[in-house]
Amino acid sequence: MSEKGLLIVLSGPSGVGKGTVRKAIFKDNVDFEYSISMTSREKRAGEVDGVDYFFKTKEEFENLIKQGELLEYAKYVNNYYGTPVKYVRDTIDMGKDIFLEIEVQGAEQVKNKFPEALFIFLAPPSILDLESRLKGRGTESDEVIQERIKKARKEIKMMYLYDYVVENDEVEFAVERIKCIIKSEHLKRERVELKYRRALLELEDEI
Ligand code: ADP
Ligand code: 5GP
């Protein structure tokens, strides 16, 4: 039986740079898959359905919730965001790692269902940096930005649920830190030990 893949969750406050860091990670050749989320929000300029998100209407999204098709979901500033469960389960069952980039309410739901997953919190160098990043992105109205800033302050308090905290000072440094964490996770005694236990059992059978 092959070892299950690792479920990797990158989360953190809105505007901290999760999307930016995730895209930079997947620009390189990595040996884990990305779970494309579903959302009911409007497509932004340059976004592609099935690449950035699977774009759904609110009604379609609510049907998916009812049908149990989502591993987790959250209503975030009036729009739904969620992770399709099938792709995640199929990928980890095949022994491949899968990477989720989601907000903190969703990460909390994943923690309840998959406590063994790897939880990485992306943190801003400071709260002021976070606010200026949200404003600088220029994709939302002032009202939405204010709502997201209020939310971000609460989200930072959720850090205690995570295994690692990565500061997003420079994107390339954050990417390196995250890759190192994933590599180290694979070397954890609990993950490696099983392989040696099985080998020892086989040797004993032969004797
Ligand atoms: P999130 O997905 O967490 O909401 P984004 O990836 O959309 O955040 O990033 C928010 C804004 O911050 C964007 O304008 C992005 O270019 C900028 N940003 C991301 N990472 C950094 C960084 N390390 N330094 C400066 N600006 C950054
Ligand atoms: P945006 O509208 O900026 O693309 O995303 C808003 C927030 O939703 C970001 O914090 C992003 O990480 C989060 N998000 C994206 N996909 C998912 C998802 O599948 N589930 C949850 N819970 N949050 C998501």
Tab-separated table of C-alpha atoms and ligand atoms in Angstrom:
chain	number	residue	atom	x	y	z
A	1	MET	CA	0.000	0.000	0.000
A	2	SER	CA	1.454	3.386	-0.958
A	3	GLU	CA	1.825	6.190	1.578
A	4	LYS	CA	-0.900	8.867	1.424
A	5	GLY	CA	0.004	12.266	0.035
A	6	LEU	CA	0.318	15.295	2.235
A	7	LEU	CA	-2.470	17.870	2.457
A	8	ILE	CA	-0.772	21.281	2.606
A	9	VAL	CA	-2.804	24.316	3.650
A	10	LEU	CA	-1.493	27.833	3.079
A	11	SER	CA	-3.641	30.440	4.758
A	12	GLY	CA	-3.423	33.842	6.396
A	13	PRO	CA	-5.145	37.207	6.343
A	14	SER	CA	-6.571	38.714	3.198
A	15	GLY	CA	-4.030	40.829	1.360
A	16	VAL	CA	-0.986	39.183	2.973
A	17	GLY	CA	0.095	37.778	-0.394
A	18	LYS	CA	-1.235	34.190	-0.389
A	19	GLY	CA	-2.210	34.316	-4.072
A	20	THR	CA	1.063	35.975	-5.071
A	21	VAL	CA	3.199	33.495	-3.113
A	22	ARG	CA	1.175	30.483	-4.323
A	23	LYS	CA	1.553	31.541	-7.974
A	24	ALA	CA	5.316	31.983	-7.457
A	25	ILE	CA	5.540	28.478	-5.915
A	26	PHE	CA	3.752	26.912	-8.893
A	27	LYS	CA	5.886	28.765	-11.462
A	28	ASP	CA	8.660	26.343	-10.545
A	29	ASN	CA	8.479	22.619	-11.048
A	30	VAL	CA	7.069	21.320	-7.801
A	31	ASP	CA	6.031	17.800	-6.966
A	32	PHE	CA	2.660	18.705	-5.511
A	33	GLU	CA	-0.689	19.536	-7.107
A	34	TYR	CA	-2.705	22.730	-6.694
A	35	SER	CA	-6.360	22.495	-5.709
A	36	ILE	CA	-8.288	25.056	-7.802
A	37	SER	CA	-11.011	26.624	-5.669
A	38	MET	CA	-14.580	27.462	-6.564
A	39	THR	CA	-15.940	30.945	-6.043
A	40	SER	CA	-19.091	32.934	-6.633
A	41	ARG	CA	-17.213	36.224	-6.942
A	42	GLU	CA	-16.836	38.115	-10.225
A	43	LYS	CA	-13.889	37.230	-12.417
A	44	ARG	CA	-11.116	39.869	-12.253
A	45	ALA	CA	-9.393	41.113	-15.400
A	46	GLY	CA	-6.978	38.439	-16.643
A	47	GLU	CA	-8.468	35.610	-14.575
A	48	VAL	CA	-9.344	32.387	-16.395
A	49	ASP	CA	-12.115	29.948	-15.433
A	50	GLY	CA	-10.618	26.577	-14.488
A	51	VAL	CA	-7.153	28.081	-13.928
A	52	ASP	CA	-7.545	30.772	-11.265
A	53	TYR	CA	-10.890	29.538	-9.955
A	54	PHE	CA	-13.931	27.598	-11.098
A	55	PHE	CA	-16.370	30.509	-11.300
A	56	LYS	CA	-19.930	29.625	-10.204
A	57	THR	CA	-23.153	31.529	-9.559
A	58	LYS	CA	-24.305	31.777	-5.926
A	59	GLU	CA	-27.078	29.293	-6.732
A	60	GLU	CA	-24.672	26.768	-8.271
A	61	PHE	CA	-22.370	27.149	-5.270
A	62	GLU	CA	-25.211	26.586	-2.789
A	63	ASN	CA	-26.176	23.399	-4.662
A	64	LEU	CA	-22.593	22.131	-4.421
A	65	ILE	CA	-22.679	22.743	-0.655
A	66	LYS	CA	-25.967	20.798	-0.367
A	67	GLN	CA	-24.552	17.915	-2.405
A	68	GLY	CA	-21.520	17.650	-0.081
A	69	GLU	CA	-19.082	18.390	-2.904
A	70	LEU	CA	-16.891	20.739	-0.844
A	71	LEU	CA	-14.185	19.872	1.660
A	72	GLU	CA	-14.605	23.342	3.165
A	73	TYR	CA	-16.165	26.625	2.193
A	74	ALA	CA	-16.524	30.127	3.522
A	75	LYS	CA	-18.622	33.155	2.815
A	76	TYR	CA	-16.053	35.846	2.513
A	77	VAL	CA	-17.090	39.497	2.011
A	78	ASN	CA	-20.422	38.405	0.434
A	79	ASN	CA	-19.009	35.746	-1.852
A	80	TYR	CA	-18.544	32.016	-1.495
A	81	TYR	CA	-15.147	30.323	-1.767
A	82	GLY	CA	-14.627	26.576	-1.410
A	83	THR	CA	-12.460	23.540	-2.119
A	84	PRO	CA	-13.858	20.694	-4.271
A	85	VAL	CA	-13.451	17.581	-2.103
A	86	LYS	CA	-13.060	14.922	-4.816
A	87	TYR	CA	-9.806	16.175	-6.329
A	88	VAL	CA	-8.244	16.525	-2.864
A	89	ARG	CA	-9.205	12.990	-1.790
A	90	ASP	CA	-8.207	11.388	-5.116
A	91	THR	CA	-4.825	13.139	-5.081
A	92	ILE	CA	-3.843	12.206	-1.534
A	93	ASP	CA	-5.134	8.640	-2.029
A	94	MET	CA	-2.772	8.351	-5.028
A	95	GLY	CA	0.118	9.254	-2.705
A	96	LYS	CA	0.577	12.749	-4.157
A	97	ASP	CA	0.714	15.967	-2.139
A	98	ILE	CA	-1.922	18.643	-2.684
A	99	PHE	CA	-1.707	22.349	-1.900
A	100	LEU	CA	-4.657	24.505	-0.808
A	101	GLU	CA	-4.525	28.310	-0.649
A	102	ILE	CA	-7.551	29.361	1.384
A	103	GLU	CA	-8.726	31.922	3.955
A	104	VAL	CA	-8.728	31.176	7.677
A	105	GLN	CA	-12.353	30.044	8.247
A	106	GLY	CA	-11.848	27.377	5.590
A	107	ALA	CA	-8.491	26.366	7.064
A	108	GLU	CA	-10.208	25.841	10.422
A	109	GLN	CA	-12.721	23.455	8.785
A	110	VAL	CA	-9.876	21.511	7.125
A	111	LYS	CA	-8.131	21.305	10.518
A	112	ASN	CA	-11.262	19.654	11.980
A	113	LYS	CA	-11.515	17.124	9.134
A	114	PHE	CA	-7.779	16.511	8.494
A	115	PRO	CA	-5.875	17.312	11.713
A	116	GLU	CA	-2.821	15.545	10.233
A	117	ALA	CA	-2.564	18.098	7.381
A	118	LEU	CA	0.279	20.628	7.282
A	119	PHE	CA	-0.914	24.138	8.196
A	120	ILE	CA	1.204	27.128	7.172
A	121	PHE	CA	0.229	30.665	8.163
A	122	LEU	CA	1.483	33.431	5.900
A	123	ALA	CA	2.029	36.529	8.029
A	124	PRO	CA	2.658	40.147	7.046
A	125	PRO	CA	5.839	41.885	8.215
A	126	SER	CA	3.444	44.279	10.033
A	127	ILE	CA	-0.264	45.224	10.146
A	128	LEU	CA	0.519	48.481	8.340
A	129	ASP	CA	2.179	46.526	5.510
A	130	LEU	CA	-0.944	44.427	5.213
A	131	GLU	CA	-3.205	47.454	4.866
A	132	SER	CA	-1.004	49.065	2.250
A	133	ARG	CA	-0.898	45.790	0.236
A	134	LEU	CA	-4.689	45.570	0.222
A	135	LYS	CA	-4.970	49.173	-0.935
A	136	GLY	CA	-2.111	48.787	-3.430
A	137	ARG	CA	-3.705	45.792	-5.192
A	138	GLY	CA	-6.450	48.155	-6.396
A	139	THR	CA	-8.942	45.393	-7.187
A	140	GLU	CA	-11.633	46.358	-4.652
A	141	SER	CA	-13.677	49.416	-3.704
A	142	ASP	CA	-12.727	51.446	-0.581
A	143	GLU	CA	-15.666	49.898	1.258
A	144	VAL	CA	-14.532	46.321	0.516
A	145	ILE	CA	-10.931	47.224	1.439
A	146	GLN	CA	-12.100	48.558	4.841
A	147	GLU	CA	-14.096	45.359	5.432
A	148	ARG	CA	-11.092	43.198	4.512
A	149	ILE	CA	-8.787	45.183	6.834
A	150	LYS	CA	-11.196	44.668	9.745
A	151	LYS	CA	-11.357	40.981	8.916
A	152	ALA	CA	-7.580	40.668	8.569
A	153	ARG	CA	-7.039	41.857	12.146
A	154	LYS	CA	-9.314	39.060	13.442
A	155	GLU	CA	-7.641	36.560	11.092
A	156	ILE	CA	-4.179	37.212	12.553
A	157	LYS	CA	-5.499	36.019	15.924
A	158	MET	CA	-6.165	32.581	14.345
A	159	MET	CA	-2.427	31.911	13.987
A	160	TYR	CA	-2.547	29.487	16.940
A	161	LEU	CA	-4.183	26.811	14.743
A	162	TYR	CA	-1.107	26.490	12.509
A	163	ASP	CA	2.093	24.430	12.537
A	164	TYR	CA	4.342	27.053	10.927
A	165	VAL	CA	4.351	30.814	10.430
A	166	VAL	CA	6.061	32.228	7.339
A	167	GLU	CA	6.644	35.945	7.095
A	168	ASN	CA	5.959	37.306	3.618
A	169	ASP	CA	8.594	40.026	3.589
A	170	GLU	CA	9.869	39.183	0.092
A	171	VAL	CA	7.916	36.790	-2.133
A	172	GLU	CA	10.994	34.758	-3.088
A	173	PHE	CA	12.015	34.304	0.568
A	174	ALA	CA	8.488	33.241	1.541
A	175	VAL	CA	8.459	30.720	-1.344
A	176	GLU	CA	11.776	29.232	-0.206
A	177	ARG	CA	10.587	28.965	3.408
A	178	ILE	CA	7.400	27.175	2.354
A	179	LYS	CA	9.294	24.721	0.142
A	180	CYS	CA	11.686	23.970	3.016
A	181	ILE	CA	8.772	23.309	5.387
A	182	ILE	CA	7.194	20.863	2.905
A	183	LYS	CA	10.505	19.036	2.432
A	184	SER	CA	11.029	18.788	6.195
A	185	GLU	CA	7.484	17.519	6.715
A	186	HIS	CA	8.315	14.540	4.501
A	187	LEU	CA	11.289	13.736	6.743
A	188	LYS	CA	9.229	13.629	9.941
A	189	ARG	CA	9.865	10.462	11.866
A	190	GLU	CA	6.162	9.463	11.804
A	191	ARG	CA	6.163	9.519	7.988
A	192	VAL	CA	9.515	7.800	7.445
A	193	GLU	CA	9.339	5.212	10.226
A	194	LEU	CA	6.567	3.183	8.566
A	195	LYS	CA	8.800	2.396	5.576
A	196	TYR	CA	11.523	0.977	7.872
A	197	ARG	CA	9.043	-0.946	10.014
A	198	ARG	CA	7.693	-2.641	6.873
A	199	ALA	CA	11.232	-3.465	5.671
A	200	LEU	CA	12.072	-4.968	9.070
A	201	LEU	CA	8.902	-7.091	8.996
A	202	GLU	CA	9.803	-8.385	5.520
A	203	LEU	CA	13.323	-9.291	6.728
A	204	GLU	CA	11.893	-11.166	9.712
A	205	ASP	CA	9.588	-13.110	7.356
A	206	GLU	CA	12.595	-14.178	5.314
A	207	ILE	CA	14.540	-15.479	8.322
B	1	ADP	P1	-4.096	37.485	-0.740
B	1	ADP	O1	-4.202	36.398	-1.782
B	1	ADP	O2	-3.504	36.995	0.547
B	1	ADP	O3	-5.393	38.203	-0.505
B	1	ADP	P2	-2.498	38.896	-2.779
B	1	ADP	O4	-1.591	37.812	-3.254
B	1	ADP	O5	-3.624	39.304	-3.675
B	1	ADP	O6	-3.050	38.586	-1.303
B	1	ADP	O7	-1.551	40.150	-2.464
B	1	ADP	C1	-2.067	41.426	-2.032
B	1	ADP	C2	-1.177	42.546	-2.588
B	1	ADP	O8	0.105	42.493	-1.918
B	1	ADP	C3	-0.885	42.448	-4.107
B	1	ADP	O9	-0.891	43.747	-4.656
B	1	ADP	C4	0.514	41.833	-4.147
B	1	ADP	O10	1.217	42.200	-5.319
B	1	ADP	C5	1.182	42.424	-2.889
B	1	ADP	N1	2.231	41.559	-2.316
B	1	ADP	C6	2.207	40.214	-2.125
B	1	ADP	N2	3.345	39.783	-1.542
B	1	ADP	C7	4.123	40.897	-1.352
B	1	ADP	C8	5.433	41.126	-0.788
B	1	ADP	N3	6.180	40.130	-0.284
B	1	ADP	N4	5.901	42.407	-0.765
B	1	ADP	C9	5.145	43.423	-1.252
B	1	ADP	N5	3.918	43.284	-1.801
B	1	ADP	C10	3.408	42.044	-1.847
B	2	5GP	P1	-9.767	36.687	-3.727
B	2	5GP	O1	-11.157	37.223	-3.888
B	2	5GP	O2	-8.785	37.789	-3.360
B	2	5GP	O3	-9.311	35.836	-4.883
B	2	5GP	O4	-9.788	35.684	-2.479
B	2	5GP	C1	-10.311	36.089	-1.243
B	2	5GP	C2	-9.877	35.126	-0.171
B	2	5GP	O5	-10.459	33.835	-0.399
B	2	5GP	C3	-8.354	34.913	-0.137
B	2	5GP	O6	-7.983	34.985	1.235
B	2	5GP	C4	-8.184	33.511	-0.676
B	2	5GP	O7	-7.047	32.854	-0.132
B	2	5GP	C5	-9.459	32.857	-0.184
B	2	5GP	N1	-9.813	31.621	-0.900
B	2	5GP	C6	-9.520	31.259	-2.173
B	2	5GP	N2	-9.996	30.043	-2.431
B	2	5GP	C7	-10.594	29.597	-1.298
B	2	5GP	C8	-11.258	28.371	-0.925
B	2	5GP	O8	-11.384	27.418	-1.678
B	2	5GP	N3	-11.746	28.301	0.335
B	2	5GP	C9	-11.632	29.307	1.240
B	2	5GP	N4	-12.119	29.101	2.448
B	2	5GP	N5	-11.000	30.450	0.917
B	2	5GP	C10	-10.492	30.603	-0.318
